[in-house]
């Protein structure tokens, strides 16, 4: 008989966690192996694996690289899908290009997180770019991605990229320069994760905003934004950023490997209005190569929410603080049944 399937599920106790750690994903190159992620306490998302290519446990999180049948290579941190080979361009084009295209002449970018290198890769497509600082707290994730994610090797070796291993808040505090764009390419706010404090009002107001140039733009990934999931963190992140910046835009799109609609929030103290035709013109003039997902018409449509999500965004009152945060459900670990 073949070995039992691999499942990624939430550890509910120290004992269960230890059992899961002892049986952490390894040597699972069998047809019966599946990746499974907790979406909510009563909902899971799974797909079949070809193999587990590599795994590691850093000081901050579990790191796994999967070879999936449907989505190709997939990076998983703390049991949560971060990106998949076949559709990561959707997430990263949406994260990077709207803010750079809304800016009149972006030359400097600070990326919080972004350890896999895809956000830097997209920013480097802009001809105006002089310098990108990518700051990730986890050296093991960065080294892991540099080694295994070959699609981003050119980005990692680009002379315009300044790669820093540090806490993003500490790095911003110590730097004297300001940036045209600051990007939050952070992991989802997990209760036991390394970065939920980088979604708080005090961080945005006291640390991040002072490091933007006068016409600077901040953009962050903002978690699931589906009809059933948008209240987890999306509406709260949007409302928190509204307390700090004058102009705030939320936009969403479906990411297949995330099994949901995903959200981003872009903000500035300068108006962010740009028509579809102007965005397309800037794409043609400013970007080396061709974008696979984003164009002006799509971006404008992505800012229009359905009635339920729109009303939730307008009615949200929660503001992220260190003492009163919201978290994405679940923390995946592996064990063999």
XYZ file of C-alpha atoms in Angstrom:
337
model
C 0.000 0.000 0.000
C 1.109 3.565 -0.743
C 1.701 6.079 2.006
C -1.199 8.189 3.202
C -1.843 11.673 1.816
C -0.127 14.792 3.111
C -2.454 17.394 4.594
C -1.752 20.947 5.761
C -4.040 21.769 8.665
C -4.272 24.037 11.663
C -2.438 22.915 14.816
C -4.801 23.354 17.761
C -2.486 22.399 20.617
C 1.189 22.199 21.519
C 1.011 18.396 21.404
C -0.568 18.367 17.952
C 1.965 20.945 16.768
C 4.836 18.733 17.922
C 3.376 15.693 16.193
C 2.950 17.707 13.007
C 6.521 19.001 13.220
C 7.846 15.473 13.627
C 6.025 14.440 10.478
C 6.621 17.680 8.533
C 6.351 17.338 4.778
C 9.160 15.250 3.382
C 9.737 12.525 0.874
C 6.144 12.812 -0.352
C 6.596 12.072 -4.040
C 3.536 9.854 -4.340
C 0.327 10.109 -6.334
C -1.659 10.261 -3.090
C -0.027 13.507 -1.882
C -2.171 16.606 -1.655
C -1.596 20.128 -0.382
C -4.358 21.331 1.913
C -4.768 24.822 3.342
C -7.177 26.042 5.956
C -9.324 28.801 4.466
C -11.581 28.916 7.515
C -12.483 26.599 10.362
C -15.054 24.863 8.165
C -13.388 25.263 4.752
C -10.237 23.823 3.186
C -8.590 24.172 -0.228
C -6.499 21.379 -1.670
C -4.737 20.308 -4.839
C -2.581 17.415 -5.903
C 1.211 17.461 -5.678
C 3.855 16.069 -7.943
C 6.366 16.410 -5.118
C 7.659 18.479 -2.223
C 10.780 20.090 -3.666
C 12.188 21.579 -0.500
C 11.278 22.502 3.043
C 12.887 24.489 5.833
C 12.020 26.102 9.152
C 13.456 29.561 9.727
C 13.488 31.676 12.864
C 10.199 33.224 11.735
C 8.198 30.732 9.685
C 7.883 27.387 7.945
C 9.029 27.461 4.306
C 7.942 24.915 1.727
C 8.326 24.738 -2.043
C 5.794 22.459 -3.698
C 5.546 21.141 -7.240
C 1.800 21.070 -7.890
C 0.022 19.506 -10.834
C -2.282 22.472 -11.449
C -0.225 25.539 -10.502
C 3.409 24.495 -10.997
C 5.919 25.437 -8.306
C 4.266 27.039 -5.292
C 5.823 28.856 -2.328
C 4.103 28.230 1.004
C 4.940 30.118 4.210
C 3.419 29.031 7.511
C 1.029 26.812 5.604
C -0.310 29.735 3.562
C 0.071 29.948 -0.203
C 2.239 32.949 -1.139
C 2.513 32.513 -4.886
C 2.298 29.879 -7.582
C 4.283 29.674 -10.795
C 1.357 29.741 -13.208
C -0.526 32.759 -11.837
C 1.803 34.801 -9.578
C 1.959 37.434 -12.327
C -1.641 38.384 -11.491
C -0.891 39.224 -7.868
C 2.423 40.958 -8.548
C 1.272 43.043 -11.520
C -1.686 44.218 -9.441
C 0.537 44.985 -6.460
C 3.247 46.935 -8.287
C 2.096 48.616 -11.475
C -0.977 50.688 -10.499
C 0.977 52.806 -8.007
C 3.976 53.272 -10.301
C 1.721 54.203 -13.208
C -0.264 56.690 -11.099
C 2.978 58.383 -10.038
C 4.248 61.045 -12.486
C 7.859 59.808 -12.504
C 8.702 56.989 -10.061
C 12.411 56.562 -9.418
C 12.698 54.979 -5.979
C 10.762 52.125 -4.382
C 10.904 50.544 -0.929
C 9.425 47.034 -0.760
C 8.455 45.688 2.644
C 8.747 41.925 2.436
C 8.818 40.630 -1.110
C 11.391 37.946 -0.323
C 10.638 35.846 -3.376
C 11.759 38.702 -5.667
C 8.659 38.953 -7.869
C 7.646 42.438 -6.692
C 11.163 43.716 -7.410
C 11.068 42.026 -10.815
C 7.902 43.914 -11.764
C 9.180 47.271 -10.459
C 12.397 46.852 -12.459
C 10.334 46.806 -15.665
C 9.820 50.567 -15.283
C 12.361 52.511 -17.322
C 12.375 55.425 -14.867
C 13.503 53.257 -11.963
C 16.780 54.244 -10.320
C 16.749 52.249 -7.106
C 14.693 49.598 -5.342
C 15.197 48.692 -1.696
C 13.716 45.304 -0.837
C 13.615 44.665 2.905
C 12.640 41.211 4.156
C 13.005 40.045 7.727
C 13.697 36.411 6.874
C 17.076 35.683 5.274
C 16.215 32.011 4.888
C 13.168 32.847 2.751
C 15.230 35.175 0.551
C 18.081 32.673 0.150
C 15.560 29.904 -0.462
C 13.833 31.887 -3.225
C 17.095 33.016 -4.830
C 18.092 29.370 -5.096
C 14.840 27.746 -6.191
C 12.746 30.410 -8.009
C 14.745 30.777 -11.203
C 12.246 33.204 -12.776
C 13.512 35.980 -10.484
C 17.257 35.423 -10.704
C 17.745 38.405 -13.009
C 15.902 40.644 -10.550
C 18.039 39.492 -7.631
C 21.222 40.207 -9.599
C 20.106 43.628 -10.913
C 22.368 46.471 -9.749
C 19.353 48.700 -9.078
C 18.159 46.324 -6.351
C 19.385 46.891 -2.801
C 18.477 43.754 -0.835
C 18.319 44.235 2.940
C 17.620 41.657 5.629
C 15.892 43.482 8.446
C 12.566 44.275 10.023
C 10.873 46.745 7.649
C 9.876 49.125 10.444
C 13.403 49.257 11.857
C 14.867 49.749 8.379
C 12.534 52.626 7.530
C 13.216 54.309 10.863
C 16.980 54.266 10.414
C 17.016 55.436 6.782
C 17.298 59.134 6.083
C 16.025 59.056 2.485
C 12.422 59.131 1.312
C 10.824 57.136 -1.494
C 8.399 57.713 -4.349
C 6.636 54.401 -3.713
C 6.438 52.168 -0.646
C 5.037 48.673 -1.213
C 3.628 46.301 1.399
C 4.322 42.841 -0.026
C 3.890 41.282 3.386
C 2.515 37.964 4.507
C -1.108 37.993 5.624
C -1.649 39.158 9.207
C -1.510 35.876 11.133
C -1.815 35.925 14.902
C 1.490 34.072 15.277
C 3.056 35.581 12.153
C 5.989 37.982 11.906
C 4.372 41.090 10.425
C 0.852 41.987 11.597
C 2.191 45.135 13.324
C 3.072 46.489 9.876
C -0.669 46.836 9.185
C -1.354 49.193 12.107
C -2.354 52.858 12.088
C 0.614 53.862 14.238
C 3.055 52.248 11.808
C 1.465 53.885 8.766
C 1.256 57.282 10.459
C 4.519 57.497 12.391
C 6.933 55.369 10.383
C 5.803 54.773 6.814
C 4.186 58.027 5.709
C 7.133 60.250 6.767
C 9.348 58.178 4.456
C 7.306 59.015 1.358
C 8.180 61.924 -0.910
C 5.601 64.719 -1.191
C 3.813 63.058 -4.113
C 4.592 59.560 -2.864
C 2.230 56.586 -3.005
C 1.798 53.668 -0.631
C 0.310 50.357 -1.761
C -0.213 47.136 0.138
C -1.696 43.736 -0.381
C -4.790 43.607 1.815
C -5.823 39.977 2.000
C -8.905 38.097 0.782
C -11.628 40.316 -0.650
C -14.267 37.808 -1.662
C -17.947 38.006 -0.887
C -17.487 35.767 2.177
C -13.951 36.770 3.208
C -13.617 40.532 2.750
C -14.400 41.313 6.392
C -11.488 39.241 7.692
C -8.883 41.968 7.129
C -9.534 43.734 3.786
C -12.096 46.252 5.017
C -10.117 46.917 8.191
C -6.853 47.559 6.333
C -8.721 49.920 3.994
C -10.321 51.813 6.892
C -7.029 52.016 8.789
C -5.225 53.531 5.805
C -8.098 56.017 5.358
C -7.231 57.427 8.781
C -3.735 58.324 7.561
C -3.958 59.345 3.868
C -6.266 61.777 2.047
C -6.844 59.653 -1.072
C -7.372 55.887 -0.788
C -8.343 53.378 -3.484
C -9.204 49.728 -2.949
C -9.105 47.301 -5.876
C -9.566 43.561 -6.274
C -9.242 40.654 -8.660
C -9.436 36.859 -8.597
C -6.234 34.870 -8.051
C -6.871 31.195 -8.906
C -4.186 29.662 -6.677
C -5.507 31.676 -3.703
C -9.006 30.264 -4.310
C -10.491 33.717 -3.762
C -10.727 37.321 -4.856
C -7.742 39.281 -3.536
C -7.518 42.897 -2.439
C -5.003 45.739 -2.533
C -5.145 49.258 -1.129
C -3.333 52.249 -2.657
C -3.031 55.603 -0.895
C -1.490 59.062 -1.194
C -1.979 62.651 -0.097
C -2.133 63.563 -3.805
C -5.074 62.592 -6.062
C -4.724 59.148 -7.645
C -7.076 59.692 -10.561
C -5.839 58.457 -13.942
C -8.059 57.519 -16.873
C -7.819 54.150 -18.613
C -6.398 55.660 -21.789
C -3.645 57.496 -19.896
C -2.741 54.356 -17.988
C -2.423 52.425 -21.250
C -0.267 55.194 -22.693
C 2.026 55.104 -19.680
C 2.284 51.321 -19.875
C 3.416 51.582 -23.496
C 5.907 54.375 -22.798
C 7.298 53.428 -19.410
C 7.461 49.646 -19.203
C 9.972 47.306 -20.776
C 8.207 44.220 -22.046
C 4.532 43.330 -22.004
C 2.233 43.018 -19.012
C 0.145 39.861 -18.998
C -2.768 41.034 -16.862
C -3.001 44.746 -16.196
C -4.325 47.427 -18.537
C -6.210 50.665 -18.013
C -9.701 49.270 -18.518
C -9.088 46.410 -16.107
C -7.710 48.679 -13.402
C -10.718 50.957 -13.517
C -13.094 48.008 -13.363
C -11.142 46.512 -10.438
C -11.943 49.523 -8.248
C -15.687 48.921 -8.587
C -16.938 46.634 -5.814
C -20.123 44.635 -5.674
C -22.839 46.019 -3.414
C -21.970 43.898 -0.374
C -18.218 44.618 -0.397
C -18.790 48.312 -1.164
C -21.140 48.707 1.787
C -18.707 46.861 4.051
C -15.880 49.190 3.042
C -18.037 52.241 3.713
C -19.346 50.958 7.050
C -16.119 49.549 8.489
C -15.119 51.139 11.804
C -12.284 48.885 12.955
C -8.809 50.404 12.946
C -5.721 48.198 13.208
C -3.702 48.719 16.376
C -1.144 46.532 18.119
C -3.731 45.792 20.807
C -6.723 45.370 18.504
C -5.719 43.549 15.325
C -7.613 41.224 13.032
C -6.098 38.032 11.672
C -6.523 35.661 8.756
C -7.871 32.282 9.964
C -5.627 29.248 9.998
C -2.004 28.367 10.185
C -1.070 25.350 8.108
C 1.265 22.654 9.317
C 1.849 19.212 7.848
C 1.326 15.741 9.141
C 0.731 12.311 7.747
C -2.585 10.663 8.590
